[in-house]
XYZ file of C-alpha atoms in Angstrom:
600
model
C -278.224 94.904 -56.507
C -275.170 96.876 -55.437
C -272.157 96.867 -57.663
C -268.777 96.087 -56.209
C -266.765 99.007 -54.907
C -263.738 98.969 -57.147
C -260.437 97.916 -55.570
C -257.480 100.252 -55.435
C -255.614 99.484 -58.672
C -252.131 98.078 -58.861
C -251.189 99.435 -62.269
C -247.863 100.346 -63.778
C -248.196 104.123 -64.292
C -245.756 105.702 -66.716
C -244.212 109.123 -66.017
C -246.373 110.620 -68.761
C -249.524 109.144 -67.240
C -248.471 110.376 -63.808
C -248.004 113.888 -65.196
C -251.401 113.802 -66.906
C -253.059 112.661 -63.681
C -251.363 115.481 -61.786
C -252.419 118.130 -64.317
C -256.018 116.883 -64.507
C -256.292 116.857 -60.714
C -254.790 120.338 -60.459
C -257.180 121.667 -63.111
C -260.214 120.142 -61.390
C -259.034 121.563 -58.071
C -258.542 125.024 -59.578
C -261.963 125.133 -61.251
C -263.887 123.868 -58.224
C -261.986 126.220 -55.911
C -262.617 129.194 -58.211
C -266.365 128.482 -58.292
C -266.470 128.108 -54.513
C -264.598 131.381 -53.950
C -266.633 133.240 -56.546
C -270.098 132.178 -55.392
C -269.878 131.079 -51.723
C -267.447 133.573 -50.164
C -270.319 135.588 -48.795
C -268.660 137.226 -45.793
C -265.414 138.170 -47.502
C -263.522 135.502 -45.594
C -263.350 131.803 -46.401
C -265.649 130.076 -48.886
C -268.672 128.437 -47.313
C -268.787 125.619 -49.864
C -265.587 123.674 -50.598
C -265.301 120.465 -52.597
C -261.762 120.944 -53.936
C -260.102 118.943 -51.173
C -262.508 116.079 -51.874
C -261.307 116.216 -55.505
C -257.688 115.876 -54.374
C -258.428 113.104 -51.857
C -260.465 111.145 -54.426
C -257.657 111.273 -56.960
C -254.963 110.315 -54.458
C -257.033 107.373 -53.237
C -257.022 105.957 -56.767
C -253.294 106.427 -57.351
C -250.338 104.383 -56.089
C -248.558 106.172 -53.250
C -245.339 106.465 -55.244
C -246.961 108.909 -57.719
C -248.607 111.049 -55.060
C -245.823 113.691 -54.973
C -246.466 114.857 -58.552
C -250.206 115.206 -57.985
C -249.705 116.927 -54.628
C -247.203 119.366 -56.133
C -249.439 120.263 -59.084
C -252.464 120.677 -56.825
C -250.438 122.827 -54.448
C -249.591 125.192 -57.285
C -253.274 125.317 -58.271
C -254.275 126.109 -54.681
C -251.640 128.856 -54.411
C -252.781 130.439 -57.684
C -256.513 130.345 -56.996
C -256.071 131.778 -53.495
C -253.723 134.491 -54.675
C -255.747 135.500 -57.731
C -259.310 135.190 -56.455
C -259.243 134.478 -52.730
C -257.491 135.810 -49.654
C -254.519 137.161 -51.593
C -250.908 136.251 -52.175
C -249.921 136.726 -48.563
C -252.294 134.015 -47.352
C -251.874 131.773 -50.412
C -248.885 129.685 -49.175
C -250.520 128.913 -45.829
C -253.856 128.090 -47.454
C -252.036 125.826 -49.897
C -250.486 123.867 -47.017
C -253.837 123.567 -45.219
C -255.667 122.379 -48.346
C -252.966 119.842 -49.145
C -253.016 118.625 -45.542
C -256.768 118.027 -45.684
C -256.663 116.256 -49.040
C -253.684 114.021 -48.252
C -254.825 113.045 -44.754
C -258.388 112.396 -45.937
C -257.052 110.139 -48.719
C -254.819 108.265 -46.272
C -257.673 107.742 -43.805
C -260.039 106.609 -46.556
C -257.487 104.151 -47.904
C -256.921 102.669 -44.439
C -260.670 102.408 -43.802
C -261.261 100.710 -47.149
C -258.474 98.233 -46.469
C -259.388 97.365 -42.885
C -263.163 97.757 -42.609
C -264.877 97.939 -46.023
C -267.450 96.525 -46.320
C -267.472 93.905 -43.569
C -267.383 96.329 -40.611
C -270.052 98.915 -41.386
C -270.055 100.554 -37.946
C -266.262 100.835 -37.772
C -266.088 102.205 -41.312
C -268.778 104.804 -40.671
C -267.195 105.873 -37.394
C -263.792 106.269 -39.023
C -265.228 108.088 -42.045
C -267.485 110.522 -40.196
C -265.129 111.248 -37.291
C -261.804 110.999 -39.104
C -262.619 112.577 -42.465
C -265.752 114.541 -41.570
C -264.542 115.974 -38.258
C -260.849 115.520 -37.415
C -259.422 116.680 -40.755
C -261.611 119.810 -41.212
C -261.302 120.796 -37.524
C -257.512 120.945 -37.828
C -257.821 122.842 -41.103
C -260.432 125.237 -39.675
C -258.283 126.137 -36.680
C -255.292 126.921 -38.876
C -257.365 128.779 -41.487
C -259.115 130.910 -38.848
C -255.740 132.132 -37.623
C -254.574 132.905 -41.175
C -257.763 134.859 -41.997
C -257.490 136.815 -38.755
C -253.872 137.665 -39.416
C -254.402 138.698 -43.053
C -257.918 140.173 -43.054
C -258.619 140.784 -39.396
C -261.891 138.830 -39.480
C -263.179 137.111 -36.315
C -261.674 133.676 -35.898
C -264.930 132.138 -34.642
C -266.865 132.976 -37.827
C -264.013 131.814 -40.057
C -263.658 128.598 -38.040
C -267.383 127.770 -38.375
C -267.574 128.632 -42.076
C -264.465 126.586 -42.883
C -265.491 123.640 -40.724
C -268.993 123.352 -42.183
C -267.934 123.890 -45.792
C -264.889 121.608 -45.789
C -266.445 118.905 -43.602
C -269.566 118.591 -45.715
C -267.570 118.889 -48.931
C -265.518 115.843 -47.936
C -268.488 113.888 -46.593
C -270.684 114.518 -49.631
C -268.277 114.393 -52.571
C -265.453 112.074 -51.478
C -267.342 108.720 -51.784
C -268.652 109.348 -55.298
C -265.413 111.036 -56.347
C -263.367 108.061 -55.179
C -265.545 105.639 -57.125
C -265.289 107.797 -60.237
C -261.491 108.047 -60.012
C -261.078 104.335 -59.307
C -263.267 103.432 -62.280
C -261.300 105.777 -64.526
C -257.984 104.404 -63.269
C -258.997 100.752 -63.759
C -260.979 101.329 -66.972
C -263.976 99.566 -65.470
C -267.613 100.567 -66.051
C -269.302 102.460 -63.251
C -272.646 100.818 -63.904
C -272.926 97.061 -64.555
C -274.044 96.016 -67.991
C -277.830 95.975 -68.234
C -278.349 98.447 -65.362
C -277.806 101.639 -67.345
C -281.485 102.326 -68.008
C -282.410 101.888 -64.365
C -279.568 104.191 -63.322
C -280.639 106.898 -65.781
C -284.254 106.575 -64.677
C -283.334 106.965 -61.016
C -281.087 109.958 -61.723
C -283.842 111.553 -63.802
C -286.396 111.032 -61.060
C -283.979 112.576 -58.550
C -283.518 115.677 -60.716
C -287.261 116.113 -61.209
C -288.047 115.506 -57.544
C -285.363 117.961 -56.358
C -286.636 120.651 -58.731
C -290.203 120.019 -57.555
C -289.279 120.205 -53.859
C -287.156 123.366 -54.221
C -289.574 125.127 -56.579
C -292.084 125.850 -53.832
C -292.006 127.129 -50.277
C -295.532 126.326 -49.178
C -294.789 122.813 -47.955
C -291.631 121.471 -46.238
C -290.951 118.480 -48.480
C -287.245 118.004 -47.734
C -287.924 114.460 -46.538
C -288.809 113.214 -50.028
C -285.337 113.611 -51.601
C -283.873 111.840 -48.575
C -286.281 108.928 -49.056
C -285.363 108.663 -52.737
C -281.659 108.683 -51.870
C -282.220 105.830 -49.407
C -284.265 103.979 -52.017
C -281.395 104.341 -54.471
C -278.922 103.065 -51.886
C -280.933 99.855 -51.614
C -281.848 99.243 -55.237
C -279.165 100.970 -57.319
C -275.463 100.382 -57.678
C -273.057 102.271 -55.436
C -272.059 105.051 -57.837
C -275.704 105.911 -58.562
C -276.580 105.832 -54.868
C -273.707 108.209 -54.091
C -274.470 110.440 -57.084
C -278.009 111.164 -55.904
C -276.831 113.345 -52.964
C -274.589 115.262 -55.385
C -277.603 115.946 -57.618
C -279.477 117.112 -54.551
C -276.523 119.324 -53.589
C -276.143 120.833 -57.060
C -279.784 121.430 -57.948
C -281.046 122.137 -54.441
C -278.064 124.334 -53.559
C -278.401 126.431 -56.705
C -282.122 126.961 -56.168
C -281.543 127.822 -52.500
C -278.956 130.474 -53.449
C -281.429 131.853 -56.000
C -284.046 132.170 -53.259
C -286.261 129.195 -54.064
C -287.374 126.237 -51.955
C -288.292 125.510 -48.343
C -284.924 126.638 -46.965
C -285.105 130.008 -48.754
C -288.161 130.913 -46.672
C -286.316 130.439 -43.370
C -285.284 133.581 -41.447
C -281.958 132.528 -39.925
C -280.170 135.920 -39.523
C -280.969 139.660 -39.301
C -279.287 140.762 -42.545
C -279.786 139.513 -46.067
C -276.149 138.478 -46.376
C -276.213 136.584 -43.140
C -279.587 135.066 -44.069
C -278.132 133.664 -47.288
C -275.091 132.338 -45.436
C -277.276 130.727 -42.782
C -279.519 129.159 -45.406
C -276.514 127.828 -47.287
C -275.036 126.293 -44.140
C -278.389 124.822 -43.167
C -278.652 123.276 -46.626
C -275.149 121.837 -46.282
C -276.039 120.284 -42.927
C -279.144 118.795 -44.554
C -276.924 117.325 -47.267
C -274.485 115.990 -44.683
C -277.284 114.208 -42.841
C -278.468 112.765 -46.146
C -275.013 111.409 -46.977
C -274.472 110.019 -43.477
C -277.830 108.275 -43.795
C -277.059 106.725 -47.162
C -273.447 105.612 -46.587
C -274.257 102.843 -44.048
C -276.891 101.489 -46.417
C -274.407 101.424 -49.305
C -271.831 99.715 -47.096
C -274.314 97.133 -45.850
C -275.562 96.426 -49.367
C -271.985 95.956 -50.542
C -271.257 93.633 -47.633
C -274.336 91.566 -48.438
C -273.539 91.570 -52.141
C -270.042 90.244 -51.479
C -271.437 87.736 -49.024
C -273.938 86.480 -51.586
C -271.235 86.365 -54.258
C -268.949 84.393 -51.952
C -271.795 82.025 -51.133
C -272.648 81.575 -54.805
C -269.018 80.881 -55.703
C -268.638 78.571 -52.735
C -271.781 76.674 -53.661
C -270.648 76.369 -57.272
C -267.269 74.975 -56.202
C -268.946 72.744 -53.653
C -271.413 71.350 -56.202
C -268.674 70.800 -58.768
C -266.532 69.032 -56.206
C -269.316 66.927 -54.752
C -270.519 65.837 -58.189
C -267.107 64.551 -59.235
C -265.519 62.989 -56.169
C -265.899 59.400 -55.081
C -266.409 60.364 -51.440
C -269.948 61.180 -50.354
C -270.577 64.769 -49.251
C -273.603 65.249 -47.018
C -275.032 68.480 -45.630
C -277.358 68.047 -42.688
C -279.010 70.033 -39.916
C -277.810 70.156 -36.333
C -280.260 67.361 -35.496
C -278.949 65.122 -38.256
C -281.623 65.684 -40.914
C -280.065 65.286 -44.358
C -280.408 68.403 -46.521
C -278.163 67.352 -49.384
C -276.304 64.213 -50.427
C -273.886 64.108 -53.340
C -274.457 61.719 -56.270
C -271.568 59.489 -55.124
C -273.830 58.045 -52.435
C -275.699 56.030 -55.066
C -272.567 54.183 -56.176
C -271.423 53.704 -52.600
C -274.641 52.637 -50.891
C -277.345 52.341 -53.527
C -279.367 55.174 -51.985
C -280.751 57.871 -54.305
C -279.750 61.371 -53.082
C -283.211 62.874 -53.552
C -284.809 60.124 -51.474
C -282.524 60.900 -48.527
C -283.633 64.528 -48.191
C -285.296 64.932 -44.811
C -284.067 61.537 -43.562
C -282.216 61.294 -40.251
C -278.554 60.431 -40.902
C -278.695 57.802 -38.170
C -281.203 55.804 -40.197
C -278.411 54.722 -42.560
C -276.197 53.662 -39.614
C -276.427 50.315 -37.814
C -278.064 50.531 -34.420
C -274.945 49.652 -32.431
C -273.000 52.556 -33.993
C -275.663 55.289 -33.858
C -274.583 56.530 -30.447
C -270.970 56.880 -31.607
C -272.047 58.775 -34.728
C -274.268 61.109 -32.694
C -271.429 61.729 -30.249
C -269.108 62.618 -33.133
C -271.422 65.168 -34.698
C -272.207 66.692 -31.291
C -268.464 67.090 -30.779
C -268.244 68.826 -34.168
C -271.128 71.139 -33.228
C -269.371 72.017 -29.987
C -266.137 72.921 -31.825
C -267.025 74.739 -35.084
C -264.218 74.605 -37.605
C -262.691 71.462 -36.125
C -263.258 68.190 -38.049
C -264.341 65.159 -36.024
C -263.943 61.648 -37.477
C -265.897 58.506 -36.659
C -265.964 54.976 -38.100
C -269.215 53.052 -38.232
C -271.108 50.265 -39.921
C -273.517 51.737 -42.458
C -276.600 50.259 -44.073
C -276.383 50.137 -47.870
C -279.619 49.713 -49.758
C -280.342 45.997 -50.144
C -276.960 44.758 -48.936
C -275.019 43.783 -45.820
C -273.630 46.398 -43.449
C -270.339 47.956 -44.523
C -267.688 49.995 -42.803
C -267.602 53.750 -43.476
C -265.577 56.658 -42.148
C -267.134 60.114 -41.791
C -265.534 63.471 -41.005
C -268.037 65.920 -39.497
C -267.485 69.678 -39.581
C -269.865 72.333 -38.271
C -271.021 75.061 -40.688
C -271.511 78.574 -39.284
C -273.474 81.516 -40.657
C -272.238 85.100 -41.006
C -272.944 85.724 -37.310
C -270.800 82.779 -36.275
C -273.771 80.659 -35.167
C -273.761 76.972 -36.088
C -276.164 76.351 -38.962
C -275.600 72.665 -39.617
C -273.006 70.061 -40.482
C -271.093 68.993 -43.553
C -269.650 65.503 -43.570
C -267.441 63.619 -45.986
C -268.062 59.869 -45.975
C -265.947 57.184 -47.599
C -266.054 53.408 -47.849
C -263.372 51.827 -45.629
C -264.528 48.198 -45.897
C -261.343 47.146 -47.691
C -259.203 49.005 -45.180
C -261.051 47.310 -42.328
C -260.445 43.915 -43.903
C -256.752 44.701 -44.214
C -256.651 45.932 -40.621
C -258.367 42.787 -39.416
C -255.952 40.638 -41.412
C -252.984 42.539 -40.018
C -254.348 42.375 -36.498
C -254.971 38.677 -36.835
C -251.482 38.163 -38.260
C -249.950 40.128 -35.407
C -251.661 37.859 -32.871
C -251.290 34.519 -34.691
C -248.390 32.083 -34.853
C -247.710 31.654 -38.581
C -246.591 28.002 -38.295
C -249.384 26.504 -36.215
C -252.183 29.001 -36.875
C -252.959 29.336 -33.166
C -252.500 32.544 -31.089
C -248.949 33.685 -30.367
C -247.227 34.928 -27.204
C -248.583 38.489 -27.569
C -252.142 37.263 -27.939
C -251.685 35.008 -24.927
C -250.584 37.846 -22.652
C -253.361 40.192 -23.864
C -255.948 37.505 -23.148
C -254.352 36.635 -19.808
C -254.521 40.306 -18.758
C -258.241 40.443 -19.557
C -258.975 37.145 -17.766
C -256.899 38.168 -14.745
C -258.830 41.439 -14.480
C -262.106 39.501 -14.121
C -261.172 38.497 -10.581
C -262.381 34.883 -10.892
C -260.171 31.846 -10.059
C -258.317 30.885 -13.228
C -255.254 28.862 -14.158
C -252.627 28.586 -16.815
C -250.384 25.751 -17.918
C -247.039 25.848 -19.675
C -246.604 22.801 -21.912
C -243.331 21.647 -23.475
C -242.855 18.848 -26.026
C -240.384 16.354 -24.593
C -237.134 15.744 -26.511
C -238.262 17.957 -29.381
C -234.651 18.802 -30.295
C -234.003 15.117 -30.913
C -236.990 15.015 -33.262
C -235.494 17.867 -35.277
C -232.048 16.295 -35.296
C -233.272 12.832 -36.317
C -236.101 13.631 -38.727
C -235.317 17.197 -39.857
C -236.979 20.528 -39.286
C -239.775 19.844 -41.761
C -240.941 16.919 -39.634
C -240.432 19.052 -36.539
C -242.780 21.668 -37.978
C -245.367 18.952 -38.714
C -245.087 17.762 -35.125
C -245.700 21.298 -33.841
C -248.754 21.688 -36.063
C -250.105 18.288 -35.042
C -249.660 19.099 -31.380
C -251.444 22.460 -31.788
C -254.417 20.767 -33.468
C -254.570 18.099 -30.782
C -254.331 20.658 -27.984
C -257.144 22.818 -29.354
C -259.317 19.731 -29.752
C -258.550 18.414 -26.272
C -259.259 21.511 -24.184
C -262.593 23.170 -23.583
C -264.061 25.799 -25.899
C -263.500 28.466 -23.237
C -259.810 27.613 -22.921
C -257.088 29.398 -24.853
C -254.093 27.635 -26.435
C -251.094 29.663 -27.643
C -247.561 29.015 -28.824
C -245.223 31.119 -26.672
C -241.830 29.719 -27.718
C -240.166 27.171 -30.005
C -241.710 23.938 -28.655
C -243.324 25.662 -25.691
C -247.061 26.263 -25.508
C -249.386 27.817 -22.943
C -252.951 26.964 -22.081
C -255.147 29.572 -20.393
C -258.029 28.138 -18.400
C -260.500 30.867 -17.364
C -262.767 30.387 -14.342
C -260.994 27.142 -13.450
C -259.619 25.936 -10.121
C -256.200 24.252 -10.080
C -257.775 20.835 -9.473
C -259.891 21.116 -12.610
C -257.014 22.623 -14.561
C -254.923 19.568 -13.742
C -257.644 17.320 -15.140
C -257.792 19.319 -18.378
C -254.027 19.015 -18.778
C -254.182 15.271 -18.093
C -256.732 14.981 -20.885
C -254.419 16.964 -23.147
C -251.448 14.713 -22.271
C -253.515 11.634 -23.032
C -254.516 13.037 -26.437
C -250.875 13.820 -27.254
C -249.734 10.354 -26.197
C -252.136 8.917 -28.771
C -250.779 11.211 -31.462
C -248.538 9.804 -34.229
C -246.992 11.852 -37.041
C -246.267 9.751 -40.123
C -242.823 10.125 -41.736
C -240.816 8.049 -44.270
C -238.803 6.727 -41.359
C -241.922 5.680 -39.538
C -244.411 7.310 -37.174
C -243.164 9.892 -34.689
C -244.711 9.820 -31.243
C -244.270 12.502 -28.600
C -245.027 13.209 -24.976
C -245.385 16.438 -23.060
C -244.454 17.909 -19.728
C -246.526 20.661 -18.136
C -246.452 23.072 -15.231
C -249.692 24.469 -13.840
C -250.209 27.611 -11.758
C -253.015 29.857 -10.589
C -253.400 32.890 -12.850
C -254.170 35.656 -10.369
C -253.979 39.291 -11.489
C -250.351 39.156 -12.655
C -249.865 36.907 -15.731
C -246.075 37.334 -15.687
C -245.826 35.996 -12.135
C -248.209 33.131 -12.929
C -246.205 32.224 -16.031
C -242.991 32.202 -14.009
C -244.596 29.903 -11.428
C -245.857 27.559 -14.148
C -242.369 27.543 -15.718
C -240.873 26.497 -12.396
C -243.395 23.674 -12.137
C -242.546 22.659 -15.722
C -238.811 22.507 -14.951
C -239.610 20.345 -11.958
C -241.614 17.970 -14.178
C -238.711 17.733 -16.624
C -236.233 17.189 -13.833
C -238.332 14.334 -12.525
C -238.200 12.508 -15.852
C -240.594 14.313 -18.240
C -244.013 13.107 -19.469
C -245.690 14.366 -16.340
C -247.599 17.323 -14.839
C -246.670 19.402 -11.851
C -248.641 22.111 -10.018
C -246.859 25.174 -8.704
C -246.616 25.310 -4.941
C-alpha cells in the first residue's frame, strides 16, 4: 500500500526557523557540490554527476514562497564558494551560481505546479511535465549557459561541456528530486515517512536492494542490470512512496561507486579510447541507466498513489453513506442499471415491512404496483441518461402484507472513475400523508363548501373534457325562482338549507353520468354528456318535477321552490354553450319562471 505523498505545508515559519532552513540547505548544497566536483569532474570541466540543484529544489518545494529568498541567497553563497574554491575558479563562480540557482528555483516551481494541478490524478500529464520540464527544459537551458562559461574561462569545447552538464544535471534532478522532496516535506510537517507498522517491511526491502546491487555490480560475467530495475518496480507497487523512491538512490550510490572503482557489468564496457574517457563514458551510461529506472518507477508510484487516494475516498464515502443510511428515515437503495437491488438501508423495514437482506437481488419494480412500473422504469432510464442529475418519480409501492402506499423516489446515476455509469442510488420516502392532503386540497378546490357538489371551476374542467370527446352533449343552467325573497323572508340560514336541499334533489334526479355543479349564488349547471337536446330537456323536466315536490321545513312552515332552466348544446366551446343556456334561462324567467327553454 502506497503512503500518501505529503501536502505542501502551510506552517507559520519564524525568522529563526527560516534562517536555519537556509543554512541547512546551503550546507547540504555545498557538501554535495564539493563531492561532485572532487570525484566526477573527470575532464577538468564541469562535474558529470550533480545532485546539488535537486537538493535546492527539494527544499524550496517544502517551504512557503515567502521564505524562499533567504534559502536562495544562502545557497547562492554556497555555490559561489564551492565553485571558486574547488571548481572552475572565482571568475566563473558568479555565473555558475546564477545558473545553479536558476535550475533549482525553476525546477521547484515546476514541481510545485505539477503537484498542484496533476498529482496524482493525471499520471500522464504529471510524467510529461516532470520529464520534459524538469528533466529536459531546465538542464538544457543550464547546459547551454554553462558551456559558454566553461569555453570562455577554460577554453574547453562547448559540445563536451554541454553534454556532460546536461546528462549530470538532468539525471540528478530526475533521480534525487522526488525522494528529496518527500524527505523535506516530511521534515517540514513533522510527519513520519513510513506509516506505522510498515517499518520492518521498508527496512527489509532496502536491505534486499543493497544486497542485490552489490551482487549485480560485484561481477562482470553476466549482465544482470535488469534485476535491480525489477526490484525497484516491485517496491513501487508494494512499498510506500519514500521507500520506492529511495531504492533508485541506493542503486545510484552503491552501483555508481562500484562502477567508478571498476566493478560491475558497466565497468567491462569499452566506450572510449582512453582510460579517462572510458570512465566518463561508463559513468554517463550508468546515469542514463539510473534515469531510465527512475522514469520507469515514477508512473507506478503516481498510479499507486492515485489508486490509494481513490480507495481512501471510496472508503470514507462508504462510511459516511452507511452512517447516513442507517440513521435517516428515508430509504436509500443502491441498484444496478437494470434495477436489481444491491443494497437497501434499514429504514425500509419500518417503511414497508421488507427486510433489507431479503431484497438483495430483487428487481426494484417488484415492489412497485403494476400500473406505475413503466413510470418508474422511465425515471431511472432518464437518470442513467443524465449522470449527476436527479430524477424524481411518484408511485404506488407494495408494502409487505399491506395495501399499496404512495412513495416518492429520487434516482441518481452512479459513475465509476472512468465516468461510466455503474448503477443507481435512489432515496425513497413515504408520501402517503402528503397525497392525502393533496387530494383533500384538490377536492376542496373543486367543491362548493355549502352544498358539497362541484363548483364552477370543476364544472368548466369537466365541460372541457366532455366537449373534447366530440359527441353530442348538452348543458343546462338552472336558477331557483325568487330565491332572494326566500332569504329576505326566512333568513340566510333557511336560504342555505334550500340550496343544500336543491343540490341533493338535483343529484338524485339526474343520471349517474350527468354532472351537477353550483356556478353562482342560486345558479346551478347540469352537464349532460352524450345527450341530444331532446333528451336533455326530458332530464331537466324530471329535475323540475323533483324540485316542485321538495319542501324545506322551517318554524314558519314549509318552504317550496320552483326552478327555471335554459338548455343548450355543449359543442367544443363551453363558454359559448353556457352563454347560450343563460340566454335561454333569461327567456324562461321573462316568460314567467318555473319553465324550461332551449337555446335557438
